[in-house]
PDB file of C-alpha atoms in Angstrom:
ATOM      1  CA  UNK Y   1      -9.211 -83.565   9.851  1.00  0.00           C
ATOM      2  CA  UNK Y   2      -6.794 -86.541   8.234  1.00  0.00           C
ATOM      3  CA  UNK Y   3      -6.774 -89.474  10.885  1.00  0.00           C
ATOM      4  CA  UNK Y   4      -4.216 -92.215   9.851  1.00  0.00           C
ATOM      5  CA  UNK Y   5      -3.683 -93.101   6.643  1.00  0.00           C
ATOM      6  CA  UNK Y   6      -6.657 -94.174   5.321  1.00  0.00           C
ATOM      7  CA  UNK Y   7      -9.675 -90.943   7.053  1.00  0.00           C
ATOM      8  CA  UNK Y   8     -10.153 -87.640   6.042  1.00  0.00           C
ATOM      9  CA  UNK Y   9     -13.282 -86.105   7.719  1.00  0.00           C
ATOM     10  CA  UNK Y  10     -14.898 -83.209   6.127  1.00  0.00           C
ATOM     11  CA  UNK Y  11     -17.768 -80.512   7.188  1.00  0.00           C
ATOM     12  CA  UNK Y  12     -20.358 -80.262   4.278  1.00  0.00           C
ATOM     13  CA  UNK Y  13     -19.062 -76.745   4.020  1.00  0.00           C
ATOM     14  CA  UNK Y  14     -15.948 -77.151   3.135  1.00  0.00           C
ATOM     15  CA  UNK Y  15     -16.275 -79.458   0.599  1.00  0.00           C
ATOM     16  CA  UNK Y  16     -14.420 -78.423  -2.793  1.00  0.00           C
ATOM     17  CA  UNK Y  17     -14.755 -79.917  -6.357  1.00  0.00           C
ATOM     18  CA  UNK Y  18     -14.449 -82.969  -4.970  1.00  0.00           C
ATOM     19  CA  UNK Y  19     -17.999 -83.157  -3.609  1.00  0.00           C
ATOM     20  CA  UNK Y  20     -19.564 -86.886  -3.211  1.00  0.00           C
ATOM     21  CA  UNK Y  21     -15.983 -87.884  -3.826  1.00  0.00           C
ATOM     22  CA  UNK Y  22     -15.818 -91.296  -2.525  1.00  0.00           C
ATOM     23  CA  UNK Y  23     -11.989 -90.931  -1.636  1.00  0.00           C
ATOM     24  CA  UNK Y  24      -9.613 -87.824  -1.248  1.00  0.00           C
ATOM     25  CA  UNK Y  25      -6.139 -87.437  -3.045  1.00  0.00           C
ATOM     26  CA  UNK Y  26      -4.092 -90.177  -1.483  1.00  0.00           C
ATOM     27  CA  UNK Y  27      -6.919 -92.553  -1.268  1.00  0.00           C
ATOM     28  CA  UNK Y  28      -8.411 -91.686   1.350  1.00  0.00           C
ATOM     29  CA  UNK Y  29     -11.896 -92.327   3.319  1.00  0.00           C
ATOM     30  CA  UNK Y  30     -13.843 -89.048   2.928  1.00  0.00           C
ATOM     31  CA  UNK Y  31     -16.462 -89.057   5.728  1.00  0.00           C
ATOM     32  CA  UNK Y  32     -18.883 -85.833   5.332  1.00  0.00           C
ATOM     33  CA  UNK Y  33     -19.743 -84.868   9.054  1.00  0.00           C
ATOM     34  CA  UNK Y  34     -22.521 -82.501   9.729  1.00  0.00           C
ATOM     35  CA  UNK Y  35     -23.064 -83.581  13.545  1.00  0.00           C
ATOM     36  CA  UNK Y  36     -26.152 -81.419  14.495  1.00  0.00           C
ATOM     37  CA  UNK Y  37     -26.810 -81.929  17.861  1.00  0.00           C
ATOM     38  CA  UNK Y  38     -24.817 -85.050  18.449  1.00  0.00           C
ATOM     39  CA  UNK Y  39     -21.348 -85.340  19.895  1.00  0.00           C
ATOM     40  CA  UNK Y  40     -18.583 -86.497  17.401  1.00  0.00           C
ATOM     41  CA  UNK Y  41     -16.817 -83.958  14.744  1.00  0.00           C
ATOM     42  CA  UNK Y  42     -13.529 -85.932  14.799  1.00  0.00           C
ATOM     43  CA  UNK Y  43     -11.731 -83.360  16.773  1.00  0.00           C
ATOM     44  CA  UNK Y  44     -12.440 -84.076  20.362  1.00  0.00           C
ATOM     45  CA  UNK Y  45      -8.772 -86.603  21.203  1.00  0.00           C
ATOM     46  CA  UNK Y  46     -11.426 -89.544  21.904  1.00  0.00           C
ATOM     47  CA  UNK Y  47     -13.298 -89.528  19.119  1.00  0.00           C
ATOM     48  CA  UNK Y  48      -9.247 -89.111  17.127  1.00  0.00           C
ATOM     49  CA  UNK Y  49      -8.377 -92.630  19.195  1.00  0.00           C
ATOM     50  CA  UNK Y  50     -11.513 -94.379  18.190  1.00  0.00           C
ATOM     51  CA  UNK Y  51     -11.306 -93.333  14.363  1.00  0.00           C
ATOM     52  CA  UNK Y  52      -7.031 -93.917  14.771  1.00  0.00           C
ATOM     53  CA  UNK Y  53      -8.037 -97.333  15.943  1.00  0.00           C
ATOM     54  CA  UNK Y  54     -10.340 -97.961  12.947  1.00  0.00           C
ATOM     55  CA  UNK Y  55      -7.638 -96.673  10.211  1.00  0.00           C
ATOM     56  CA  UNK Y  56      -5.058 -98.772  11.699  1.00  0.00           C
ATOM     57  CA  UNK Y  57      -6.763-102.203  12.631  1.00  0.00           C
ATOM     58  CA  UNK Y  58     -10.360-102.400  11.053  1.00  0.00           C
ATOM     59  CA  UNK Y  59     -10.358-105.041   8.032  1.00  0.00           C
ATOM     60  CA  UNK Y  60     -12.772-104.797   5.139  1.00  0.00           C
ATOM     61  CA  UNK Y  61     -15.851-107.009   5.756  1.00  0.00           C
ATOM     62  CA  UNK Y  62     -15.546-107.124   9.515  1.00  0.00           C
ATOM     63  CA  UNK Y  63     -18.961-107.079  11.780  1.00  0.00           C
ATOM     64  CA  UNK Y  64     -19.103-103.904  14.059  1.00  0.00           C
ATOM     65  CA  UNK Y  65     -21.105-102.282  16.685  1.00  0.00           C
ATOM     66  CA  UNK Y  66     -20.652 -98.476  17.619  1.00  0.00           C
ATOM     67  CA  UNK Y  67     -22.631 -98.324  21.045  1.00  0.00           C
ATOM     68  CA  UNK Y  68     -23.134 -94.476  21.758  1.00  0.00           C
ATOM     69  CA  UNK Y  69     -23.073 -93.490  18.367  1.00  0.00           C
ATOM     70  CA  UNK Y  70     -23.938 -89.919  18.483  1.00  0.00           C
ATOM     71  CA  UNK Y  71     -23.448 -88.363  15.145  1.00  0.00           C
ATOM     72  CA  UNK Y  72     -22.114 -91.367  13.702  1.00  0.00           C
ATOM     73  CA  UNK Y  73     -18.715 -90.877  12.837  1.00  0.00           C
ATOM     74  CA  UNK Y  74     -17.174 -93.964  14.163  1.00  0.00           C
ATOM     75  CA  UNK Y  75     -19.800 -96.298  12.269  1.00  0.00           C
ATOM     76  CA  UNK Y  76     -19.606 -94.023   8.740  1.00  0.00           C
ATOM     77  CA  UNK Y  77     -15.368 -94.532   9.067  1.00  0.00           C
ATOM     78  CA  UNK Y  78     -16.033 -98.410   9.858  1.00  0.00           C
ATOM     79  CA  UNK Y  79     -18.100 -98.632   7.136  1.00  0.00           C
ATOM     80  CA  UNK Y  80     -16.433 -96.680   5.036  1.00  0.00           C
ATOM     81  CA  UNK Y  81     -13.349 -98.528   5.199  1.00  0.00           C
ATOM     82  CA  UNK Y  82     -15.507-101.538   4.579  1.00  0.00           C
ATOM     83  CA  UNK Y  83     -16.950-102.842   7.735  1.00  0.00           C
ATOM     84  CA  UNK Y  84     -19.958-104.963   6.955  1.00  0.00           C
ATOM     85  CA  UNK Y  85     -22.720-104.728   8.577  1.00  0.00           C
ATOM     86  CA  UNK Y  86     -22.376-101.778  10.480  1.00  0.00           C
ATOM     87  CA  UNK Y  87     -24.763-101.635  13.215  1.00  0.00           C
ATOM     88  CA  UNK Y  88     -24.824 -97.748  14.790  1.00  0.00           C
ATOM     89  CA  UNK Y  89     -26.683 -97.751  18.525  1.00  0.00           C
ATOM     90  CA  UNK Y  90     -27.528 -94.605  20.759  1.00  0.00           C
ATOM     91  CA  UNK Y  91     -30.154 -93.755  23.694  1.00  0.00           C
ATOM     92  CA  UNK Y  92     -30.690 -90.060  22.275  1.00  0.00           C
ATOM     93  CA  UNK Y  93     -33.461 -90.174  19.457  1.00  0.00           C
ATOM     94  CA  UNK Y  94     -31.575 -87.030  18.284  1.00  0.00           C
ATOM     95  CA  UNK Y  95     -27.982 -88.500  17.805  1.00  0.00           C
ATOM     96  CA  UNK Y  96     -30.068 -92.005  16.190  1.00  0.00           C
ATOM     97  CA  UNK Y  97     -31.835 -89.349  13.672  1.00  0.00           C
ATOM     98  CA  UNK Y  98     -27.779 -87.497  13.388  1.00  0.00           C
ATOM     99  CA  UNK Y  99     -26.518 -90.563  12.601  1.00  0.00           C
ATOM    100  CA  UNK Y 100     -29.105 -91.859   9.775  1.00  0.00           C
ATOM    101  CA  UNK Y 101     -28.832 -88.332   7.629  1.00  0.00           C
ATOM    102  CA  UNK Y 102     -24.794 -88.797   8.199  1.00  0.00           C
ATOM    103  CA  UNK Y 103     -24.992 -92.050   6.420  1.00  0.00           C
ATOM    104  CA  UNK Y 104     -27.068 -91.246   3.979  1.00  0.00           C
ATOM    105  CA  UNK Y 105     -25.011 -87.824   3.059  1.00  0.00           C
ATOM    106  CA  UNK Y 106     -21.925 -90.711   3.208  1.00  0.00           C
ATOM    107  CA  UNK Y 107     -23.833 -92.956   1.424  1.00  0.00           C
ATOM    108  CA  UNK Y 108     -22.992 -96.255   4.023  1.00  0.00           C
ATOM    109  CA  UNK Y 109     -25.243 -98.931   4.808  1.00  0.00           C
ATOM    110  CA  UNK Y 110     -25.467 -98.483   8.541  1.00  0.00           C
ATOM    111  CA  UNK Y 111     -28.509 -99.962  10.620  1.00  0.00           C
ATOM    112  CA  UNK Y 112     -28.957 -97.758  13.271  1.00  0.00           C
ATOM    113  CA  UNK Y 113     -30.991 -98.650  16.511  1.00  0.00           C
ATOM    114  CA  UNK Y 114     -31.968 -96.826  19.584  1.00  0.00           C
ATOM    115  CA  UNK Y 115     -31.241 -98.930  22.989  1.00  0.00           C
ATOM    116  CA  UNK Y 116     -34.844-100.154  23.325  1.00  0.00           C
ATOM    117  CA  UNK Y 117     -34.850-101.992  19.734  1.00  0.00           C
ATOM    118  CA  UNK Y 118     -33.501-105.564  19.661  1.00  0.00           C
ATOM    119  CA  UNK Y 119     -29.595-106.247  20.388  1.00  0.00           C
ATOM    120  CA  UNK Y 120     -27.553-106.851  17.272  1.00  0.00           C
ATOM    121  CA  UNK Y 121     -25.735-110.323  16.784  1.00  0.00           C
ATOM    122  CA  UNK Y 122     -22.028-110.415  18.356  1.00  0.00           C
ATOM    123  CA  UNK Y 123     -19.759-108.662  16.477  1.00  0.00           C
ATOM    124  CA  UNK Y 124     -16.240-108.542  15.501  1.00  0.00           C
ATOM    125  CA  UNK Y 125     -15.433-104.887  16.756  1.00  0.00           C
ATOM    126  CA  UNK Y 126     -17.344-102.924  19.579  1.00  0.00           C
ATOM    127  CA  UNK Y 127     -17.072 -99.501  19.610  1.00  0.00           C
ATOM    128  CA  UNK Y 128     -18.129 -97.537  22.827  1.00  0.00           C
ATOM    129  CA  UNK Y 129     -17.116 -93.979  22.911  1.00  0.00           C
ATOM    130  CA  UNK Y 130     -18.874 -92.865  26.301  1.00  0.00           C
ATOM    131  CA  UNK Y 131     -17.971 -91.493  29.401  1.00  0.00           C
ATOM    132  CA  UNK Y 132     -16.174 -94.433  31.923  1.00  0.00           C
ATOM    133  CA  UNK Y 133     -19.642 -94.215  34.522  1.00  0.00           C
ATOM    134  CA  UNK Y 134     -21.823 -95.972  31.750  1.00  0.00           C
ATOM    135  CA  UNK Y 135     -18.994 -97.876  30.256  1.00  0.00           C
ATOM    136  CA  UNK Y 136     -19.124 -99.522  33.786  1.00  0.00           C
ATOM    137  CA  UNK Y 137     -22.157 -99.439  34.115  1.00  0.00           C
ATOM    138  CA  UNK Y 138     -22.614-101.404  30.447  1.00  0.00           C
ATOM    139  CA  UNK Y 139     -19.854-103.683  30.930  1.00  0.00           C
ATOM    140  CA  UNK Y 140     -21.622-107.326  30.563  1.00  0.00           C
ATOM    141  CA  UNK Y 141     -23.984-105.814  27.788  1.00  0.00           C
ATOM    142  CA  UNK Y 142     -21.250-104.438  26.117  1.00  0.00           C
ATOM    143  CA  UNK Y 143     -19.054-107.700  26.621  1.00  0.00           C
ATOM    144  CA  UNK Y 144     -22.417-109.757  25.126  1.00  0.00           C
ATOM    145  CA  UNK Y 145     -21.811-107.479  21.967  1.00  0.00           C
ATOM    146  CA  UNK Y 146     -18.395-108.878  21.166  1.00  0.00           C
ATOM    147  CA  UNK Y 147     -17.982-112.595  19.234  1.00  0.00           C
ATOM    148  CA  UNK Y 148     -15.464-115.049  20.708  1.00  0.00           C
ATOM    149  CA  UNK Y 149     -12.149-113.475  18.933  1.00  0.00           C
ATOM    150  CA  UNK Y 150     -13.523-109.930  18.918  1.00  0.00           C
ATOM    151  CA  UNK Y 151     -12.690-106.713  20.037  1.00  0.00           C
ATOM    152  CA  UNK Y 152     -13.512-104.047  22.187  1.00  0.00           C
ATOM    153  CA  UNK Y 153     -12.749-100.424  21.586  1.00  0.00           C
ATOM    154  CA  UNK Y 154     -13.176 -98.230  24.742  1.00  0.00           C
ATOM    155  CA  UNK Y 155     -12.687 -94.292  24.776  1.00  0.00           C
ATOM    156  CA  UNK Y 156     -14.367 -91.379  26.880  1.00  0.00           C
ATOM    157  CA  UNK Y 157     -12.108 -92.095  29.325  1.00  0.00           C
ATOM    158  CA  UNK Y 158      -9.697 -89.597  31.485  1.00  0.00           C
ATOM    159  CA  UNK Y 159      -6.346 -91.305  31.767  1.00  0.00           C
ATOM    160  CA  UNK Y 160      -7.054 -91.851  35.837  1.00  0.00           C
ATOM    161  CA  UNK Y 161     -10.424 -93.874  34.862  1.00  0.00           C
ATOM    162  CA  UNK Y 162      -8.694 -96.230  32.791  1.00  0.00           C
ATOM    163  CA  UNK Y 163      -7.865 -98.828  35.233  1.00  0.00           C
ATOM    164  CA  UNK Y 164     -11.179 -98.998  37.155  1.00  0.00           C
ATOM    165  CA  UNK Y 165     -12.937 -99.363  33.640  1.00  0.00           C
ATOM    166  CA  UNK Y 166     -10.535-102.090  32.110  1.00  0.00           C
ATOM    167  CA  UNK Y 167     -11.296-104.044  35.907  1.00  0.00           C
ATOM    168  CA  UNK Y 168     -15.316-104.105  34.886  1.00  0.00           C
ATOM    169  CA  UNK Y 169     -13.987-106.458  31.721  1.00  0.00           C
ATOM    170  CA  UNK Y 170     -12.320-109.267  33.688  1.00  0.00           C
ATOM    171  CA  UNK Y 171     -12.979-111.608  31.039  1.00  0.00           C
ATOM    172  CA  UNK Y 172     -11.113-109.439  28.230  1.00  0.00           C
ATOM    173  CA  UNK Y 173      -7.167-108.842  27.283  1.00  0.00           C
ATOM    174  CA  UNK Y 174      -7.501-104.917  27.952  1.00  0.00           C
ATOM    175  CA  UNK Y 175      -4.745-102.459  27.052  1.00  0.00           C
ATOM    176  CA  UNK Y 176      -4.032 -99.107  26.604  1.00  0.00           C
ATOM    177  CA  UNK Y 177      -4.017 -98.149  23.147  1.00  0.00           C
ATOM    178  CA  UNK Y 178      -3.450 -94.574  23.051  1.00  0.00           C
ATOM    179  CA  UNK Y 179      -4.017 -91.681  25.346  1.00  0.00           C
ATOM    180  CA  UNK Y 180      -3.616 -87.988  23.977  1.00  0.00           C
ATOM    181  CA  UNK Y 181      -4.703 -84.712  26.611  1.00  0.00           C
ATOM    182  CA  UNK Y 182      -5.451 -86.900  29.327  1.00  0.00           C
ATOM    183  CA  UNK Y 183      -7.574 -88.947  27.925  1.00  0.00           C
ATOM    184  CA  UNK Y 184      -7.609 -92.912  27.145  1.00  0.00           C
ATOM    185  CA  UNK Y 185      -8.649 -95.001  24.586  1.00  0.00           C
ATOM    186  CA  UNK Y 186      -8.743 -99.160  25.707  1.00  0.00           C
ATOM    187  CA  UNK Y 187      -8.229-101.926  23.208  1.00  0.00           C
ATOM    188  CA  UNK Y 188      -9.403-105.228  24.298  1.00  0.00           C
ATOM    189  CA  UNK Y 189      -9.373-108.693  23.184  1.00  0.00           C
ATOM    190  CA  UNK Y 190     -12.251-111.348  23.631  1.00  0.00           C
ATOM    191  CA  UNK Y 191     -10.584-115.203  24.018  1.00  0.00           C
TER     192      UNK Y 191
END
């Protein structure tokens, strides 16, 4: 799946000669994705916003959170485009264990944390990629995650949710950023 200009994800099985290839023809970011039992291929339109998002904003060296991290693919592309430190962050042991043999197969430094283990510091992009209940829900934990300045990336959304979600973020800039099959990804800005 190429995403942007700058992703290219890739099953392990369908890797050719250019296997541990840092970057594809082109120059692009070659995330390996073998998801297991976690949610995120690259193909469901939310997970496409999220790593769209990253390929056309994220800047090299650039603190980020992925909250709901599943397999990992949102914090492998952030760090593979050169995001530092990547901090990865999921309830399910199974998509925290997903997401450590991702980055090691993409070889990223990613510090990944199930929700019981201490918050990371405030970062300069949050990534939440849930459904729009617990992104309510979450809303001043999330909000704690992003620096003064930062950003807040919001997706798992239906297109009719997206109001009701960007009103639990009062204190953000909140806009729509893209919305493909009825779904809606949120961009938001901290003052």
């Amino acid at each position: 799946i190429e995403v942007g200009e700058r992703l290219l994800i890739t099953p392990s099985w369908h890797l050719d000669e250019r296997a541990g290839a840092q970057d594809a023809p082109g120059g692009r970011a070659v995330i390996v994705l073998d998801p297991g039992l976690a949610f995120g291929t690259g193909s469901h339109p939310t997970t496409r916003m999220c790593l769209q998002w990253l390929s056309e904003h994220l800047v090299a060296g650039t603190r980020v959170v992925d909250y709901g991290c599943g397999s990992g693919i949102l914090a492998i592309a952030a760090a593979r485009l050169g995001a530092s430190p990547v901090v990865a962050i999921d309830i399910d042991p199974q998509a925290v264990a997903s997401t450590a043999s991702n980055a090691r197969v993409n070889r990223v430094d990613i510090d990944v944390r199930g929700t019981r283990d201490a918050a990371p510091e405030p970062a300069d992009v949050v990534l939440a990629n849930i459904l729009a209940s617990p992104l309510k829900v979450l809303a001043p934990m999330l909000s704690a995650l992003v620096r003064p300045g930062g950003r807040l990336v919001l997706a798992g959304l239906l297109d009719r949710q997206a109001e009701e979600v960007a009103a639990a973020y009062p204190q953000f800039d909140v806009r729509t950023y893209a919305s493909i099959d009825g779904w809606t990804c949120l961009d938001a800005r901290k003052p």
